[in-house]
mmCIF file of C-alpha atoms in Angstrom:
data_model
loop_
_atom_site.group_PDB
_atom_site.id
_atom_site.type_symbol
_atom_site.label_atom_id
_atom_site.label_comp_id
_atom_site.label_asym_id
_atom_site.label_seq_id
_atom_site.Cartn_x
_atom_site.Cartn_y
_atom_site.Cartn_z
ATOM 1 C CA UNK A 29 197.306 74.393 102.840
ATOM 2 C CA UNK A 30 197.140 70.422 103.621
ATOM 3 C CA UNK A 31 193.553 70.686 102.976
ATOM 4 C CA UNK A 32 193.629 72.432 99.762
ATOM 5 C CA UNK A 33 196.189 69.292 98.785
ATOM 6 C CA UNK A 34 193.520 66.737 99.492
ATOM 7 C CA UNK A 35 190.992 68.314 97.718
ATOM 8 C CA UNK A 36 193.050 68.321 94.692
ATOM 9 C CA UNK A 37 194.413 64.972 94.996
ATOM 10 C CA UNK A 38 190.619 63.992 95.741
ATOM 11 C CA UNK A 39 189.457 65.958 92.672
ATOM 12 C CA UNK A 40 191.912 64.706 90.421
ATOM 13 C CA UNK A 41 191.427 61.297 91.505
ATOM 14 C CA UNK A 42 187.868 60.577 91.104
ATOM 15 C CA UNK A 43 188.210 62.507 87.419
ATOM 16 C CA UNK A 44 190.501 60.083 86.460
ATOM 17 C CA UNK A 45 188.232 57.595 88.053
ATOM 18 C CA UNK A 46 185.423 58.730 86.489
ATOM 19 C CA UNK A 47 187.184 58.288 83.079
ATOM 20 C CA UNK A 48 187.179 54.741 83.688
ATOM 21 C CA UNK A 49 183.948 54.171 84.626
ATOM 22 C CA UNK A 50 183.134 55.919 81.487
ATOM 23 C CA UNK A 51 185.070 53.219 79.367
ATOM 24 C CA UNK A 52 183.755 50.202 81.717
ATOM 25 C CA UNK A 53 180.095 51.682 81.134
ATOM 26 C CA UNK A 54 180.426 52.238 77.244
ATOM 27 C CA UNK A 55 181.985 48.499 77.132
ATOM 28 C CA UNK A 56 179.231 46.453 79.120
ATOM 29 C CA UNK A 57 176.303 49.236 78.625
ATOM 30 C CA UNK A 58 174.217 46.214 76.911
ATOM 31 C CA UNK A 59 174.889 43.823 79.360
ATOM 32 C CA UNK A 60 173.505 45.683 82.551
ATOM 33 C CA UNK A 61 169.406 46.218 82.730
ATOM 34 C CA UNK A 62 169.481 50.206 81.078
ATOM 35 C CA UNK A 63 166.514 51.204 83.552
ATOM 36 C CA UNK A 64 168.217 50.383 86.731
ATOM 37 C CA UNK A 65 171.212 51.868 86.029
ATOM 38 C CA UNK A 66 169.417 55.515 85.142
ATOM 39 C CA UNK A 67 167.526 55.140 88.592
ATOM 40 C CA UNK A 68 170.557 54.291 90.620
ATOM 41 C CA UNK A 69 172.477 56.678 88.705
ATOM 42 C CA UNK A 70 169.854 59.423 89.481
ATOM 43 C CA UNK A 71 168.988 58.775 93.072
ATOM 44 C CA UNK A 72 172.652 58.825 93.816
ATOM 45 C CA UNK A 73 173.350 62.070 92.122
ATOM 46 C CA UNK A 74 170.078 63.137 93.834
ATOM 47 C CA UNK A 75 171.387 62.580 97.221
ATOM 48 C CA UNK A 76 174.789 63.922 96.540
ATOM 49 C CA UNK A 77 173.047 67.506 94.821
ATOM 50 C CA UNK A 78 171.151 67.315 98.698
ATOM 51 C CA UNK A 79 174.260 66.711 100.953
ATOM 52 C CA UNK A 80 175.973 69.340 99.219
ATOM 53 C CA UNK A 81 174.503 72.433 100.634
ATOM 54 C CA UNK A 82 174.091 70.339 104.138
ATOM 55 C CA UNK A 83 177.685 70.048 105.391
ATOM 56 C CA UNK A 84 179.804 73.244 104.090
ATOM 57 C CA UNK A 85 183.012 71.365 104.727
ATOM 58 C CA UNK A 86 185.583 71.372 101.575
ATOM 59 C CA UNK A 87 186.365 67.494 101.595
ATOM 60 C CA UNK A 88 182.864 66.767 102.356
ATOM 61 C CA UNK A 89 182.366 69.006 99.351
ATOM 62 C CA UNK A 90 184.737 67.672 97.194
ATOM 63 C CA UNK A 91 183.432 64.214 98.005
ATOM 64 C CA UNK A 92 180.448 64.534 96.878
ATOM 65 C CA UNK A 93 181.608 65.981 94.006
ATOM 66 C CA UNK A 94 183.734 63.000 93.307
ATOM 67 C CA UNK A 95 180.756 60.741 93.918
ATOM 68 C CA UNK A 96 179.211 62.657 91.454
ATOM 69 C CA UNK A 97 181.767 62.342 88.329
ATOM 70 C CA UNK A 98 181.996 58.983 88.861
ATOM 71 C CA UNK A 99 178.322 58.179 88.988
ATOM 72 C CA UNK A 100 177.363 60.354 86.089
ATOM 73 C CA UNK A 101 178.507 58.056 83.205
ATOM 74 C CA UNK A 102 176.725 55.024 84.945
ATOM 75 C CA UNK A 103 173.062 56.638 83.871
ATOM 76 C CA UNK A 104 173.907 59.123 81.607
ATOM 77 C CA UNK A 105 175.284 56.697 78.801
ATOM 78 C CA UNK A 106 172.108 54.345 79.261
ATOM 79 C CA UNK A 107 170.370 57.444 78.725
ATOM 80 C CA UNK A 108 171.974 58.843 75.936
ATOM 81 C CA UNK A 109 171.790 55.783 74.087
ATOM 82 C CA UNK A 110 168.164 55.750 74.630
ATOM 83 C CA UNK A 111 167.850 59.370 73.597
ATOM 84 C CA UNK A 112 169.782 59.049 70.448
ATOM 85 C CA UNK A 113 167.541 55.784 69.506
ATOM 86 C CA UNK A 114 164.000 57.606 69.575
ATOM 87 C CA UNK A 115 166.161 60.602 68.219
ATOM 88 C CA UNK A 116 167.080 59.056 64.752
ATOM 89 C CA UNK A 117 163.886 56.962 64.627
ATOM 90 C CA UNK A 118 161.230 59.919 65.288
ATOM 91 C CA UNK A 119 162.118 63.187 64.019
ATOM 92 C CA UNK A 120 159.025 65.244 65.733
ATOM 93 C CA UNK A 121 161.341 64.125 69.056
ATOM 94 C CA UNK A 122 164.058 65.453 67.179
ATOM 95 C CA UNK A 123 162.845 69.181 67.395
ATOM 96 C CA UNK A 124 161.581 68.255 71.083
ATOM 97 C CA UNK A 125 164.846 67.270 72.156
ATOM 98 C CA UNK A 126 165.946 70.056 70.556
ATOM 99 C CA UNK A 127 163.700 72.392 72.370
ATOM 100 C CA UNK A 128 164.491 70.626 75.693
ATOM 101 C CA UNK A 129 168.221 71.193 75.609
ATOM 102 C CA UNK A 130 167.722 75.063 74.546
ATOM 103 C CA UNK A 131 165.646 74.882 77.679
ATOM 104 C CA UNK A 132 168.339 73.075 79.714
ATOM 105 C CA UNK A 133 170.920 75.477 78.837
ATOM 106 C CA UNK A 134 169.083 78.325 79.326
ATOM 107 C CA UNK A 135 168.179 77.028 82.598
ATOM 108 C CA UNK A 136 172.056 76.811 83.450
ATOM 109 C CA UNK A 137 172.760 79.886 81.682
ATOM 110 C CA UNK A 138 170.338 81.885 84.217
ATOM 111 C CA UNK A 139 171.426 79.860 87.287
ATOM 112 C CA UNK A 140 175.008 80.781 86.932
ATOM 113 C CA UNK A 141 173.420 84.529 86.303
ATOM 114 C CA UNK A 142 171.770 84.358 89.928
ATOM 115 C CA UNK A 143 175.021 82.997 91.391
ATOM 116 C CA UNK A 144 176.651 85.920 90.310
ATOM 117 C CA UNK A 145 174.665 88.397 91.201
ATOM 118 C CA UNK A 146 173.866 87.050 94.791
ATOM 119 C CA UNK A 147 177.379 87.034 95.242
ATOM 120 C CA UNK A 148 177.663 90.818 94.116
ATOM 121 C CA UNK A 149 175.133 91.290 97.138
ATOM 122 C CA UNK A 150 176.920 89.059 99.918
ATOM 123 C CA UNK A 151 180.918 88.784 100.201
ATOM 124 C CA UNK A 152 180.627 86.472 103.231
ATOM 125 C CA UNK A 153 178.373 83.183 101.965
ATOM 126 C CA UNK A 154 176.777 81.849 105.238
ATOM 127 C CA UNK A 155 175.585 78.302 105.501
ATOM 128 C CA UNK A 156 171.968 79.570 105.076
ATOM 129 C CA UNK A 157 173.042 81.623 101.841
ATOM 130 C CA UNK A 158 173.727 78.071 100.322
ATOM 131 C CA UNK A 159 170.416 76.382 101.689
ATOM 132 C CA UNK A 160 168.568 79.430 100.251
ATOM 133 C CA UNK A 161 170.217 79.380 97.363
ATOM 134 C CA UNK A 162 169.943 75.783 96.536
ATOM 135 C CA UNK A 163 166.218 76.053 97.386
ATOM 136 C CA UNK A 164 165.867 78.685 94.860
ATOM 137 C CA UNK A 165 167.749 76.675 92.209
ATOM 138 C CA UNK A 166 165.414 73.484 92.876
ATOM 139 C CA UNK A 167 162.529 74.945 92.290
ATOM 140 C CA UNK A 168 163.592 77.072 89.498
ATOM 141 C CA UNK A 169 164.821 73.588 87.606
ATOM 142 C CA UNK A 170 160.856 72.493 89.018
ATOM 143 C CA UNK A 171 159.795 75.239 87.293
ATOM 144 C CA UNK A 172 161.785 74.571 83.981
ATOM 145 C CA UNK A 173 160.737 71.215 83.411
ATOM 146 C CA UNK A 174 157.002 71.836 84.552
ATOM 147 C CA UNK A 175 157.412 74.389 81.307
ATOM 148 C CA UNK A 176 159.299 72.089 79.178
ATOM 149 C CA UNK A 177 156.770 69.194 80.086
ATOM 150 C CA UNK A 178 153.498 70.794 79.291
ATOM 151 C CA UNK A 179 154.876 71.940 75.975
ATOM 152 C CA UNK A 180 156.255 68.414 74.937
ATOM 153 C CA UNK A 181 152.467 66.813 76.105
ATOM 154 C CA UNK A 182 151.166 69.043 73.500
ATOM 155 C CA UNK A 183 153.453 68.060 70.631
ATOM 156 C CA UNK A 184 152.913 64.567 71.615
ATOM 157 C CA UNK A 185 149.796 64.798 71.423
ATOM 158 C CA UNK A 186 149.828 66.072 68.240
ATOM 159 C CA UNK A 187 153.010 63.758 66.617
ATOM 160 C CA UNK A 188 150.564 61.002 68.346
ATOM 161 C CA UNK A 189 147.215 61.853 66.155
ATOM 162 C CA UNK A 190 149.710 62.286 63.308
ATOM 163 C CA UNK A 191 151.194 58.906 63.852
ATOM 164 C CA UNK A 192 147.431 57.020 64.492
ATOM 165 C CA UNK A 193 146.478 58.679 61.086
ATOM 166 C CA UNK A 194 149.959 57.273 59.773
ATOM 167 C CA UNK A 195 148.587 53.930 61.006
ATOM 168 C CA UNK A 196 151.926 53.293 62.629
ATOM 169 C CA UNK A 197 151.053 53.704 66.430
ATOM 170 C CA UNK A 198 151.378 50.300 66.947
ATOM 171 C CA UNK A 199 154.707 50.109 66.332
ATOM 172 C CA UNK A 200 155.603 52.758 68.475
ATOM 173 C CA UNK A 201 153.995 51.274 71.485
ATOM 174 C CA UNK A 202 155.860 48.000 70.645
ATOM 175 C CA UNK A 203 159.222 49.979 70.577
ATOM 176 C CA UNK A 204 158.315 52.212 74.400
ATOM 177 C CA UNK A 205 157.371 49.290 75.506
#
């Protein structure tokens, strides 16, 4: 029972933690270099996603998931302020982003599908059930995105030829760049 008690006293403390990283982000989001904070933010989460299935130990497990909360508003606000500036400026990347989160959600909808029905088929999880699983679940999200990403090269292909025929690709170079 102790150890249940310091998982919940870490869980609870690195969500209120993570609330205030969330204000200290949104605060000083325009003073920090947007780029390096996604990358950090990303790698970090990266690493935490790959220790998880590693060490099957609940605190180690919970800790990880703490690093996680706390880390996730550091490069997902720089990144949804990014995404909501091409967002209202271009609305062809309005329907992409559109398309992108259908396929994000699906993609969650169908992992937590698979969960549940490799469960049904094992009632004692073994530490290679995880590493399979987690395998499968990487290269699924692979998968997604490799889908996702070759249909948003050929709508930007196209909103591209539409824009140089606009004679406005100029600008949008000067505002990825």
């Amino acid at each position: 029972m102790k150890n249940t008690a310091e998982i919940g006293v870490l869980v609870t403390a690195s969500a209120i933690f993570s609330i205030f990283i969330s204000y200290f982000v949104g605060k000083h989001v325009d003073k920090f270099d947007p780029k390096k904070m996604i990358l950090w933010g990303v790698r970090t989460a990266s690493i935490c996603c790959f220790t998880r299935p590693l060490f099957l130990h609940p605190i180690i497990i919970a800790a990880t998931d703490a690093i996680n909360k706390i880390v996730d508003p550091i490069f997902r606000i720089p990144y949804d302020k990014a995404r909501y500036k091409l967002v209202s400026e271009n609305k062809e990347f309005t329907r992409q982003a559109t398309i992108k989160q259908f396929v994000q959600e699906l993609y969650y909808t169908a992992t937590v599908i698979i969960i549940l029905l490799i469960t049904l088929f094992y009632s004692q999880p073994s530490k290679e059930f995880f590493i399979v699983f987690f395998l499968i679940s990487a290269a699924s999200m692979l998968f997604m995105q490799k889908m996702a990403s070759v249909h948003f090269r050929r709508r930007d292909r196209k909103a591209i030829l539409k824009e140089e025929k606009n004679g406005v690709m100029e600008e949008v170079l000067e505002e990825a760049s």
